[in-house]
mmCIF file of N, CA and C and ligand atoms in Angstrom:
data_model
loop_
_atom_site.group_PDB
_atom_site.id
_atom_site.type_symbol
_atom_site.label_atom_id
_atom_site.label_comp_id
_atom_site.label_asym_id
_atom_site.label_seq_id
_atom_site.Cartn_x
_atom_site.Cartn_y
_atom_site.Cartn_z
ATOM 1 N N MET F 334 -8.573 -17.874 -10.285
ATOM 2 C CA MET F 334 -9.884 -17.118 -11.236
ATOM 3 C C MET F 334 -8.818 -15.469 -10.157
ATOM 4 N N ILE F 335 -8.732 -14.910 -11.256
ATOM 5 C CA ILE F 335 -8.762 -13.087 -10.688
ATOM 6 C C ILE F 335 -10.007 -12.587 -10.806
ATOM 7 N N LEU F 336 -10.019 -12.138 -9.697
ATOM 8 C CA LEU F 336 -11.394 -11.560 -8.671
ATOM 9 C C LEU F 336 -11.358 -9.907 -8.465
ATOM 10 N N GLY F 337 -10.238 -9.209 -9.103
ATOM 11 C CA GLY F 337 -9.814 -7.620 -9.158
ATOM 12 C C GLY F 337 -8.667 -7.669 -9.246
ATOM 13 N N ILE F 338 -8.357 -6.328 -9.915
ATOM 14 C CA ILE F 338 -7.054 -6.092 -9.951
ATOM 15 C C ILE F 338 -7.536 -4.056 -9.898
ATOM 16 N N GLY F 339 -6.104 -3.633 -9.457
ATOM 17 C CA GLY F 339 -6.442 -1.955 -8.651
ATOM 18 C C GLY F 339 -4.431 -1.833 -8.912
ATOM 19 N N VAL F 340 -4.674 -0.583 -9.248
ATOM 20 C CA VAL F 340 -3.648 0.552 -9.724
ATOM 21 C C VAL F 340 -3.831 1.767 -9.061
ATOM 22 N N ASP F 341 -2.617 2.007 -8.770
ATOM 23 C CA ASP F 341 -2.751 3.540 -7.927
ATOM 24 C C ASP F 341 -0.994 4.449 -8.249
ATOM 25 N N VAL F 342 -1.590 5.754 -8.549
ATOM 26 C CA VAL F 342 -0.026 5.977 -8.532
ATOM 27 C C VAL F 342 0.213 7.719 -7.551
ATOM 28 N N VAL F 343 1.285 7.849 -6.512
ATOM 29 C CA VAL F 343 1.177 8.748 -5.874
ATOM 30 C C VAL F 343 2.229 9.318 -6.015
ATOM 31 N N HIS F 344 1.974 10.858 -5.329
ATOM 32 C CA HIS F 344 3.085 11.962 -5.737
ATOM 33 C C HIS F 344 4.015 11.748 -4.322
ATOM 34 N N VAL F 345 5.318 11.690 -4.692
ATOM 35 C CA VAL F 345 5.989 11.466 -3.903
ATOM 36 C C VAL F 345 6.363 12.714 -2.848
ATOM 37 N N ALA F 346 6.269 13.753 -3.355
ATOM 38 C CA ALA F 346 5.936 15.251 -2.563
ATOM 39 C C ALA F 346 5.157 14.871 -1.329
ATOM 40 N N ARG F 347 3.773 14.044 -1.786
ATOM 41 C CA ARG F 347 3.127 14.268 -0.454
ATOM 42 C C ARG F 347 3.290 13.163 0.560
ATOM 43 N N ILE F 348 3.599 12.092 0.547
ATOM 44 C CA ILE F 348 4.612 11.200 1.366
ATOM 45 C C ILE F 348 5.667 12.427 2.546
ATOM 46 N N ARG F 349 6.274 12.991 1.405
ATOM 47 C CA ARG F 349 7.704 13.493 2.055
ATOM 48 C C ARG F 349 6.965 14.625 2.939
ATOM 49 N N HIS F 350 5.928 15.372 2.644
ATOM 50 C CA HIS F 350 5.205 16.285 3.624
ATOM 51 C C HIS F 350 4.541 15.489 4.417
ATOM 52 N N TRP F 351 3.826 14.360 4.488
ATOM 53 C CA TRP F 351 3.585 13.685 5.383
ATOM 54 C C TRP F 351 4.813 13.516 6.717
ATOM 55 N N LEU F 352 5.550 13.294 6.255
ATOM 56 C CA LEU F 352 7.031 12.687 7.036
ATOM 57 C C LEU F 352 7.258 13.767 7.811
ATOM 58 N N ALA F 353 7.225 14.840 7.679
ATOM 59 C CA ALA F 353 7.255 15.897 8.576
ATOM 60 C C ALA F 353 6.227 16.214 9.572
ATOM 61 N N ILE F 354 5.221 15.454 9.363
ATOM 62 C CA ILE F 354 4.391 15.785 10.404
ATOM 63 C C ILE F 354 4.158 14.785 11.547
ATOM 64 N N PRO F 355 4.485 15.371 12.772
ATOM 65 C CA PRO F 355 4.801 13.858 14.017
ATOM 66 C C PRO F 355 3.719 13.799 13.598
ATOM 67 N N GLY F 356 3.930 11.976 14.168
ATOM 68 C CA GLY F 356 2.510 10.867 14.241
ATOM 69 C C GLY F 356 1.438 10.341 12.726
ATOM 70 N N LEU F 357 2.137 11.540 11.979
ATOM 71 C CA LEU F 357 0.977 11.302 10.747
ATOM 72 C C LEU F 357 1.477 9.918 10.070
ATOM 73 N N PRO F 358 3.094 10.212 9.994
ATOM 74 C CA PRO F 358 3.077 8.356 9.233
ATOM 75 C C PRO F 358 2.897 7.075 10.114
ATOM 76 N N GLU F 359 2.347 7.123 11.390
ATOM 77 C CA GLU F 359 2.278 5.847 12.423
ATOM 78 C C GLU F 359 0.492 5.758 11.692
ATOM 79 N N ARG F 360 -0.132 6.619 11.265
ATOM 80 C CA ARG F 360 -1.432 6.682 11.234
ATOM 81 C C ARG F 360 -1.842 5.873 9.959
ATOM 82 N N PHE F 361 -1.150 5.956 8.867
ATOM 83 C CA PHE F 361 -1.242 5.385 7.753
ATOM 84 C C PHE F 361 -0.451 3.956 7.782
ATOM 85 N N PHE F 362 0.997 3.951 8.269
ATOM 86 C CA PHE F 362 1.566 2.625 8.098
ATOM 87 C C PHE F 362 1.968 2.087 9.318
ATOM 88 N N SER F 363 2.133 0.903 9.128
ATOM 89 C CA SER F 363 2.471 -0.037 10.007
ATOM 90 C C SER F 363 3.952 0.174 10.781
ATOM 91 N N GLU F 364 4.244 0.437 11.940
ATOM 92 C CA GLU F 364 5.207 -0.041 12.352
ATOM 93 C C GLU F 364 6.923 -0.930 11.518
ATOM 94 N N GLU F 365 6.491 -2.246 11.266
ATOM 95 C CA GLU F 365 7.039 -2.832 10.647
ATOM 96 C C GLU F 365 7.092 -2.191 8.879
ATOM 97 N N GLU F 366 6.254 -1.870 8.688
ATOM 98 C CA GLU F 366 6.459 -0.843 7.016
ATOM 99 C C GLU F 366 7.549 0.204 7.261
ATOM 100 N N LEU F 367 7.434 1.162 8.413
ATOM 101 C CA LEU F 367 8.133 2.419 8.538
ATOM 102 C C LEU F 367 9.733 1.327 9.365
ATOM 103 N N GLY F 368 9.819 0.992 9.648
ATOM 104 C CA GLY F 368 10.806 -0.004 10.725
ATOM 105 C C GLY F 368 11.828 -0.396 9.309
ATOM 106 N N ALA F 369 10.807 -0.943 8.462
ATOM 107 C CA ALA F 369 11.802 -1.444 7.191
ATOM 108 C C ALA F 369 12.300 -0.713 6.275
ATOM 109 N N VAL F 370 11.999 0.298 6.302
ATOM 110 C CA VAL F 370 12.148 1.317 5.110
ATOM 111 C C VAL F 370 13.344 2.633 5.710
ATOM 112 N N ARG F 371 13.045 2.574 7.045
ATOM 113 C CA ARG F 371 13.502 3.845 8.222
ATOM 114 C C ARG F 371 15.629 3.864 7.266
ATOM 115 N N ASP F 372 16.093 2.805 7.305
ATOM 116 C CA ASP F 372 17.464 3.109 6.732
ATOM 117 C C ASP F 372 17.648 3.019 4.911
ATOM 118 N N ARG F 373 16.507 4.041 4.584
ATOM 119 C CA ARG F 373 16.722 3.907 3.071
ATOM 120 C C ARG F 373 16.936 5.344 2.706
ATOM 121 N N GLY F 374 17.597 5.878 3.884
ATOM 122 C CA GLY F 374 18.071 7.498 3.647
ATOM 123 C C GLY F 374 17.030 8.264 3.065
ATOM 124 N N GLY F 375 17.078 8.961 1.291
ATOM 125 C CA GLY F 375 16.543 9.721 0.568
ATOM 126 C C GLY F 375 15.689 8.822 0.012
ATOM 127 N N ALA F 376 15.501 7.608 -0.007
ATOM 128 C CA ALA F 376 14.244 6.682 -0.531
ATOM 129 C C ALA F 376 13.291 6.482 -0.048
ATOM 130 N N ILE F 377 13.534 7.006 1.578
ATOM 131 C CA ILE F 377 12.301 6.566 2.468
ATOM 132 C C ILE F 377 10.816 6.935 2.239
ATOM 133 N N ALA F 378 11.021 8.392 1.394
ATOM 134 C CA ALA F 378 9.566 8.397 0.856
ATOM 135 C C ALA F 378 8.996 8.345 -0.152
ATOM 136 N N LEU F 379 9.956 7.141 -0.842
ATOM 137 C CA LEU F 379 9.590 7.084 -2.534
ATOM 138 C C LEU F 379 9.025 5.534 -1.659
ATOM 139 N N SER F 380 9.770 4.965 -1.057
ATOM 140 C CA SER F 380 9.261 3.789 -1.021
ATOM 141 C C SER F 380 7.798 3.763 0.015
ATOM 142 N N LEU F 381 7.494 4.352 0.789
ATOM 143 C CA LEU F 381 6.358 4.666 1.717
ATOM 144 C C LEU F 381 4.922 5.151 0.480
ATOM 145 N N ALA F 382 5.668 6.048 -0.226
ATOM 146 C CA ALA F 382 4.856 6.428 -1.712
ATOM 147 C C ALA F 382 4.252 5.324 -2.187
ATOM 148 N N ALA F 383 5.184 4.353 -2.601
ATOM 149 C CA ALA F 383 4.682 3.101 -3.234
ATOM 150 C C ALA F 383 4.084 1.866 -2.249
ATOM 151 N N ARG F 384 4.389 1.909 -0.843
ATOM 152 C CA ARG F 384 3.791 1.522 -0.441
ATOM 153 C C ARG F 384 1.860 1.943 0.099
ATOM 154 N N PHE F 385 1.947 3.099 0.278
ATOM 155 C CA PHE F 385 0.385 3.942 -0.011
ATOM 156 C C PHE F 385 0.173 3.324 -1.185
ATOM 157 N N ALA F 386 0.256 3.594 -2.065
ATOM 158 C CA ALA F 386 -0.237 3.095 -3.052
ATOM 159 C C ALA F 386 -0.777 1.929 -3.243
ATOM 160 N N ALA F 387 0.171 0.977 -2.892
ATOM 161 C CA ALA F 387 -0.424 -0.650 -2.780
ATOM 162 C C ALA F 387 -1.539 -0.446 -2.079
ATOM 163 N N LYS F 388 -2.129 0.327 -0.822
ATOM 164 C CA LYS F 388 -3.138 0.442 -0.259
ATOM 165 C C LYS F 388 -4.025 0.826 -0.985
ATOM 166 N N GLU F 389 -3.868 2.017 -1.726
ATOM 167 C CA GLU F 389 -4.983 2.146 -2.358
ATOM 168 C C GLU F 389 -5.099 1.405 -3.771
ATOM 169 N N ALA F 390 -4.482 0.770 -4.121
ATOM 170 C CA ALA F 390 -4.743 -0.208 -5.428
ATOM 171 C C ALA F 390 -5.334 -1.237 -4.701
ATOM 172 N N PHE F 391 -5.146 -1.591 -3.472
ATOM 173 C CA PHE F 391 -6.032 -3.012 -2.760
ATOM 174 C C PHE F 391 -7.511 -2.497 -2.901
ATOM 175 N N GLY F 392 -7.607 -1.453 -2.425
ATOM 176 C CA GLY F 392 -8.938 -0.933 -2.463
ATOM 177 C C GLY F 392 -9.886 -0.807 -3.859
ATOM 178 N N LYS F 393 -9.018 -0.533 -4.629
ATOM 179 C CA LYS F 393 -9.668 -0.440 -6.033
ATOM 180 C C LYS F 393 -9.871 -1.828 -6.589
ATOM 181 N N ALA F 394 -8.851 -2.800 -6.201
ATOM 182 C CA ALA F 394 -9.137 -4.481 -6.437
ATOM 183 C C ALA F 394 -9.909 -4.936 -5.916
ATOM 184 N N ILE F 395 -10.190 -4.785 -4.506
ATOM 185 C CA ILE F 395 -11.600 -5.278 -4.010
ATOM 186 C C ILE F 395 -13.008 -4.541 -4.384
ATOM 187 N N GLY F 396 -12.410 -3.327 -5.100
ATOM 188 C CA GLY F 396 -13.414 -3.069 -5.722
ATOM 189 C C GLY F 396 -14.541 -2.016 -5.305
ATOM 190 N N THR F 397 -14.199 -1.489 -2.999
ATOM 191 C CA THR F 397 -14.948 -0.941 -3.122
ATOM 192 C C THR F 397 -14.316 0.587 -1.951
ATOM 193 N N GLY F 398 -13.081 0.269 -2.434
ATOM 194 C CA GLY F 398 -12.247 1.542 -2.134
ATOM 195 C C GLY F 398 -11.508 1.257 -0.696
ATOM 196 N N LEU F 399 -11.401 2.423 0.095
ATOM 197 C CA LEU F 399 -11.225 2.214 0.913
ATOM 198 C C LEU F 399 -11.880 1.814 2.508
ATOM 199 N N ALA F 400 -12.930 2.611 2.147
ATOM 200 C CA ALA F 400 -13.434 2.918 3.133
ATOM 201 C C ALA F 400 -14.069 1.311 4.348
ATOM 202 N N GLY F 401 -14.042 1.978 5.843
ATOM 203 C CA GLY F 401 -14.214 0.662 6.592
ATOM 204 C C GLY F 401 -12.871 0.098 6.386
ATOM 205 N N ILE F 402 -11.937 0.412 5.810
ATOM 206 C CA ILE F 402 -10.332 -0.617 6.482
ATOM 207 C C ILE F 402 -9.310 0.636 6.319
ATOM 208 N N THR F 403 -8.876 -0.036 7.585
ATOM 209 C CA THR F 403 -7.901 0.876 8.576
ATOM 210 C C THR F 403 -6.802 0.346 7.515
ATOM 211 N N LEU F 404 -5.905 1.245 6.879
ATOM 212 C CA LEU F 404 -4.648 1.436 6.246
ATOM 213 C C LEU F 404 -3.429 0.641 6.812
ATOM 214 N N LYS F 405 -3.522 0.607 7.922
ATOM 215 C CA LYS F 405 -2.101 0.678 8.265
ATOM 216 C C LYS F 405 -2.397 -1.657 8.347
ATOM 217 N N GLU F 406 -3.851 -1.820 8.408
ATOM 218 C CA GLU F 406 -4.335 -3.130 8.421
ATOM 219 C C GLU F 406 -3.686 -3.570 6.475
ATOM 220 N N ILE F 407 -3.347 -3.221 5.969
ATOM 221 C CA ILE F 407 -2.676 -3.627 4.526
ATOM 222 C C ILE F 407 -1.137 -3.142 4.754
ATOM 223 N N GLU F 408 -0.416 -4.052 4.674
ATOM 224 C CA GLU F 408 1.078 -4.261 4.841
ATOM 225 C C GLU F 408 1.609 -4.380 3.864
ATOM 226 N N VAL F 409 2.795 -3.839 3.716
ATOM 227 C CA VAL F 409 3.740 -4.394 2.306
ATOM 228 C C VAL F 409 5.135 -4.808 2.909
ATOM 229 N N ALA F 410 5.371 -5.917 3.016
ATOM 230 C CA ALA F 410 6.530 -6.433 2.963
ATOM 231 C C ALA F 410 7.435 -6.991 1.844
ATOM 232 N N ASN F 411 8.544 -6.531 2.127
ATOM 233 C CA ASN F 411 9.708 -7.171 0.960
ATOM 234 C C ASN F 411 10.487 -8.682 1.774
ATOM 235 N N ASN F 412 10.179 -9.720 0.873
ATOM 236 C CA ASN F 412 10.955 -11.422 1.183
ATOM 237 C C ASN F 412 12.675 -10.878 0.929
ATOM 238 N N HIS F 413 12.914 -11.833 0.820
ATOM 239 C CA HIS F 413 14.816 -12.527 1.092
ATOM 240 C C HIS F 413 14.905 -11.587 -0.501
ATOM 241 N N ASN F 414 13.919 -11.919 -1.271
ATOM 242 C CA ASN F 414 15.247 -11.733 -2.750
ATOM 243 C C ASN F 414 14.670 -10.382 -2.857
ATOM 244 N N GLY F 415 13.219 -9.298 -2.013
ATOM 245 C CA GLY F 415 13.160 -7.888 -2.126
ATOM 246 C C GLY F 415 11.704 -7.640 -2.880
ATOM 247 N N LYS F 416 11.569 -8.923 -3.486
ATOM 248 C CA LYS F 416 10.287 -8.898 -3.833
ATOM 249 C C LYS F 416 8.700 -8.361 -2.581
ATOM 250 N N PRO F 417 8.035 -7.202 -3.055
ATOM 251 C CA PRO F 417 6.883 -6.994 -1.529
ATOM 252 C C PRO F 417 5.949 -8.055 -2.000
ATOM 253 N N ASP F 418 5.429 -8.345 -0.705
ATOM 254 C CA ASP F 418 4.412 -9.066 -0.481
ATOM 255 C C ASP F 418 3.435 -8.609 0.269
ATOM 256 N N ILE F 419 1.752 -8.623 -0.024
ATOM 257 C CA ILE F 419 0.778 -7.466 0.386
ATOM 258 C C ILE F 419 0.541 -8.667 1.708
ATOM 259 N N ARG F 420 0.500 -7.938 3.391
ATOM 260 C CA ARG F 420 -0.088 -9.127 4.569
ATOM 261 C C ARG F 420 -0.976 -8.320 4.347
ATOM 262 N N LEU F 421 -2.455 -8.800 5.106
ATOM 263 C CA LEU F 421 -3.277 -8.169 5.688
ATOM 264 C C LEU F 421 -3.930 -8.702 6.741
ATOM 265 N N SER F 422 -4.708 -7.924 7.449
ATOM 266 C CA SER F 422 -4.829 -8.290 9.068
ATOM 267 C C SER F 422 -6.182 -7.309 9.350
ATOM 268 N N GLY F 423 -7.321 -8.115 10.114
ATOM 269 C CA GLY F 423 -8.075 -7.187 10.536
ATOM 270 C C GLY F 423 -9.020 -6.593 9.627
ATOM 271 N N SER F 424 -9.395 -5.533 9.364
ATOM 272 C CA SER F 424 -10.574 -5.081 8.311
ATOM 273 C C SER F 424 -10.233 -5.539 6.995
ATOM 274 N N ALA F 425 -8.864 -5.173 6.331
ATOM 275 C CA ALA F 425 -8.815 -5.528 5.484
ATOM 276 C C ALA F 425 -8.635 -6.785 4.743
ATOM 277 N N ALA F 426 -8.459 -8.191 5.835
ATOM 278 C CA ALA F 426 -8.724 -9.424 5.593
ATOM 279 C C ALA F 426 -9.904 -9.520 5.431
ATOM 280 N N ARG F 427 -10.650 -9.222 6.269
ATOM 281 C CA ARG F 427 -12.471 -9.345 6.229
ATOM 282 C C ARG F 427 -13.118 -8.993 5.053
ATOM 283 N N LYS F 428 -12.265 -7.768 4.320
ATOM 284 C CA LYS F 428 -13.024 -7.509 3.253
ATOM 285 C C LYS F 428 -13.099 -8.421 2.274
ATOM 286 N N LEU F 429 -11.661 -8.804 2.002
ATOM 287 C CA LEU F 429 -10.476 -10.212 1.384
ATOM 288 C C LEU F 429 -11.950 -11.231 1.475
ATOM 289 N N GLY F 430 -11.974 -11.629 2.666
ATOM 290 C CA GLY F 430 -12.757 -12.627 2.738
ATOM 291 C C GLY F 430 -14.004 -12.442 1.944
ATOM 292 N N GLU F 431 -14.870 -11.364 2.444
ATOM 293 C CA GLU F 431 -16.026 -11.060 1.662
ATOM 294 C C GLU F 431 -16.043 -11.676 0.261
ATOM 295 N N LEU F 432 -15.217 -11.226 -0.527
ATOM 296 C CA LEU F 432 -14.341 -10.912 -2.045
ATOM 297 C C LEU F 432 -14.522 -12.621 -2.283
ATOM 298 N N GLY F 433 -14.769 -13.013 -1.611
ATOM 299 C CA GLY F 433 -13.873 -14.644 -1.768
ATOM 300 C C GLY F 433 -12.520 -14.799 -2.425
ATOM 301 N N GLY F 434 -11.646 -13.470 -1.701
ATOM 302 C CA GLY F 434 -10.473 -13.916 -2.150
ATOM 303 C C GLY F 434 -9.217 -14.454 -1.146
ATOM 304 N N ARG F 435 -8.419 -15.443 -1.966
ATOM 305 C CA ARG F 435 -7.012 -15.934 -1.546
ATOM 306 C C ARG F 435 -5.832 -15.672 -1.446
ATOM 307 N N LYS F 436 -5.388 -15.304 -2.554
ATOM 308 C CA LYS F 436 -4.126 -14.706 -2.889
ATOM 309 C C LYS F 436 -4.371 -12.952 -3.869
ATOM 310 N N VAL F 437 -3.285 -12.646 -2.632
ATOM 311 C CA VAL F 437 -3.113 -10.902 -3.442
ATOM 312 C C VAL F 437 -1.650 -10.875 -3.399
ATOM 313 N N HIS F 438 -1.898 -10.130 -5.051
ATOM 314 C CA HIS F 438 -0.232 -10.131 -5.840
ATOM 315 C C HIS F 438 0.210 -8.476 -5.656
ATOM 316 N N VAL F 439 1.416 -7.927 -5.403
ATOM 317 C CA VAL F 439 1.187 -6.704 -5.730
ATOM 318 C C VAL F 439 3.020 -6.501 -6.247
ATOM 319 N N SER F 440 2.644 -5.693 -7.314
ATOM 320 C CA SER F 440 4.196 -4.910 -7.891
ATOM 321 C C SER F 440 4.084 -3.563 -7.594
ATOM 322 N N LEU F 441 5.633 -2.898 -7.249
ATOM 323 C CA LEU F 441 6.032 -1.799 -7.093
ATOM 324 C C LEU F 441 7.066 -1.211 -7.830
ATOM 325 N N THR F 442 6.294 0.179 -8.163
ATOM 326 C CA THR F 442 7.441 1.123 -8.862
ATOM 327 C C THR F 442 7.884 2.422 -8.412
ATOM 328 N N HIS F 443 9.289 2.641 -8.609
ATOM 329 C CA HIS F 443 8.750 4.175 -8.109
ATOM 330 C C HIS F 443 9.612 5.251 -8.991
ATOM 331 N N GLU F 444 10.082 6.254 -9.195
ATOM 332 C CA GLU F 444 11.413 6.758 -10.021
ATOM 333 C C GLU F 444 11.149 8.363 -9.155
ATOM 334 N N ARG F 445 11.581 9.628 -9.799
ATOM 335 C CA ARG F 445 12.187 10.600 -8.488
ATOM 336 C C ARG F 445 10.517 11.384 -7.843
ATOM 337 N N ASP F 446 9.577 11.490 -8.844
ATOM 338 C CA ASP F 446 8.405 12.025 -8.520
ATOM 339 C C ASP F 446 7.652 10.814 -8.215
ATOM 340 N N ASN F 447 7.333 9.940 -8.360
ATOM 341 C CA ASN F 447 5.822 9.470 -8.340
ATOM 342 C C ASN F 447 6.295 7.818 -8.171
ATOM 343 N N ALA F 448 5.198 6.971 -7.560
ATOM 344 C CA ALA F 448 5.222 5.737 -7.008
ATOM 345 C C ALA F 448 4.255 5.195 -7.574
ATOM 346 N N ILE F 449 4.380 4.190 -8.131
ATOM 347 C CA ILE F 449 3.028 3.007 -8.531
ATOM 348 C C ILE F 449 2.694 1.940 -7.847
ATOM 349 N N ALA F 450 1.633 1.690 -7.863
ATOM 350 C CA ALA F 450 1.410 -0.161 -7.278
ATOM 351 C C ALA F 450 0.272 -0.499 -8.226
ATOM 352 N N MET F 451 0.681 -2.005 -8.411
ATOM 353 C CA MET F 451 -0.541 -2.710 -9.145
ATOM 354 C C MET F 451 -0.985 -3.895 -7.820
ATOM 355 N N VAL F 452 -2.719 -4.146 -7.904
ATOM 356 C CA VAL F 452 -2.195 -5.139 -6.858
ATOM 357 C C VAL F 452 -3.370 -6.258 -7.602
ATOM 358 N N VAL F 453 -3.598 -7.303 -7.841
ATOM 359 C CA VAL F 453 -4.326 -8.582 -8.359
ATOM 360 C C VAL F 453 -5.287 -9.482 -7.158
ATOM 361 N N ILE F 454 -5.821 -9.715 -7.045
ATOM 362 C CA ILE F 454 -6.562 -10.583 -6.170
ATOM 363 C C ILE F 454 -7.397 -11.699 -6.971
ATOM 364 N N GLU F 455 -6.296 -12.698 -6.451
ATOM 365 C CA GLU F 455 -7.078 -14.222 -6.857
ATOM 366 C C GLU F 455 -7.715 -14.977 -5.607
ATOM 367 N N ASP F 456 -8.727 -16.165 -6.528
ATOM 368 C CA ASP F 456 -9.884 -16.467 -5.651
ATOM 369 C C ASP F 456 -9.026 -18.002 -4.435
HETATM 370 C C1 LIG L 1169 -11.007 3.867 -4.740
HETATM 371 C C2 LIG L 1169 -10.032 4.599 -3.556
HETATM 372 C C3 LIG L 1169 -8.482 4.009 -3.059
HETATM 373 C C4 LIG L 1169 -9.639 5.773 -5.148
HETATM 374 O O1 LIG L 1169 -8.961 6.688 -5.172
HETATM 375 P P1 LIG L 1169 -8.187 8.084 -5.677
HETATM 376 O O2 LIG L 1169 -6.503 8.146 -5.279
HETATM 377 O O3 LIG L 1169 -8.759 9.357 -5.144
HETATM 378 O O4 LIG L 1169 -8.319 7.414 -7.203
HETATM 379 P P2 LIG L 1169 -7.720 7.859 -8.612
HETATM 380 O O5 LIG L 1169 -7.676 9.305 -8.675
HETATM 381 O O6 LIG L 1169 -6.249 6.922 -7.901
HETATM 382 O O7 LIG L 1169 -8.537 6.836 -9.082
HETATM 383 C C5 LIG L 1169 -9.713 7.238 -9.906
HETATM 384 C C6 LIG L 1169 -10.183 6.143 -10.514
HETATM 385 O O8 LIG L 1169 -10.479 4.624 -9.819
HETATM 386 C C7 LIG L 1169 -11.287 4.045 -9.962
HETATM 387 N N1 LIG L 1169 -12.381 3.695 -9.029
HETATM 388 C C8 LIG L 1169 -13.433 4.427 -8.125
HETATM 389 N N2 LIG L 1169 -13.740 3.988 -7.091
HETATM 390 C C9 LIG L 1169 -13.516 2.728 -7.299
HETATM 391 C C10 LIG L 1169 -13.603 1.301 -6.758
HETATM 392 N N3 LIG L 1169 -14.329 1.019 -5.562
HETATM 393 N N4 LIG L 1169 -13.151 0.088 -7.178
HETATM 394 C C11 LIG L 1169 -12.105 0.417 -8.076
HETATM 395 N N5 LIG L 1169 -11.703 1.382 -9.215
HETATM 396 C C12 LIG L 1169 -12.353 2.628 -8.760
HETATM 397 C C13 LIG L 1169 -12.502 4.932 -11.207
HETATM 398 O O9 LIG L 1169 -11.989 4.382 -12.323
HETATM 399 C C14 LIG L 1169 -12.049 6.514 -10.729
HETATM 400 O O10 LIG L 1169 -11.523 6.646 -12.245
HETATM 401 P P3 LIG L 1169 -13.069 7.896 -12.867
HETATM 402 O O11 LIG L 1169 -13.707 8.161 -11.679
HETATM 403 O O12 LIG L 1169 -11.926 8.406 -13.988
HETATM 404 O O13 LIG L 1169 -13.296 6.457 -13.186
HETATM 405 C C15 LIG L 1169 -10.923 5.827 -3.270
HETATM 406 O O14 LIG L 1169 -11.901 5.629 -3.026
HETATM 407 C C16 LIG L 1169 -10.550 5.923 -1.698
HETATM 408 O O15 LIG L 1169 -10.898 4.865 -0.802
HETATM 409 N N6 LIG L 1169 -9.594 6.510 -1.156
HETATM 410 C C17 LIG L 1169 -9.026 6.222 0.271
HETATM 411 C C18 LIG L 1169 -8.156 7.470 0.658
HETATM 412 C C19 LIG L 1169 -7.854 7.724 1.580
HETATM 413 O O16 LIG L 1169 -8.575 6.780 2.723
HETATM 414 N N7 LIG L 1169 -6.632 8.498 1.883
HETATM 415 C C20 LIG L 1169 -6.491 8.438 3.046
HETATM 416 C C21 LIG L 1169 -5.448 9.394 3.090
HETATM 417 S S1 LIG L 1169 -5.700 11.131 3.156
#
């Protein structure tokens, strides 16, 4: 059964701005997330914008927003086919448990200026 859905859009310029501020990306993205996009050249901001959208979409899908959740504990990683998967730990995993969620699906898209993510939570 579907317990929640969430969608979010992020302006890529906002993330590009963050990337220029030392230490800021590390506040929002895990080492693995930053490492996975490091060699994407001009697409780094696009990919991180989509990953940030996924974090906010997760907050909507659980229905409480991101209050009390450490953003780095909502991680997006691509599988061998390139499909993104959400990995939750710590505060994010706890919130999912409180809702009774067991499976989380994510889909990402981005173009020049905007990135969008959609999250579905199943029991
Ligand atoms: C839920 C949350 C993620 C929404 O983020 P947002 O980007 O400000 O909101 P958006 O403009 O994308 O979406 C707004 C819509 O979200 C929906 N929404 C609001 N609270 C929600 C909730 N608790 N659950 C699900 N959806 C919610 C509403 O429908 C709202 O539109 P409406 O007021 O017209 O009905 C936000 O409450 C939150 O937790 N923000 C934290 C952001 C953060 O930590 N940023 C750190 C870097 S600055």
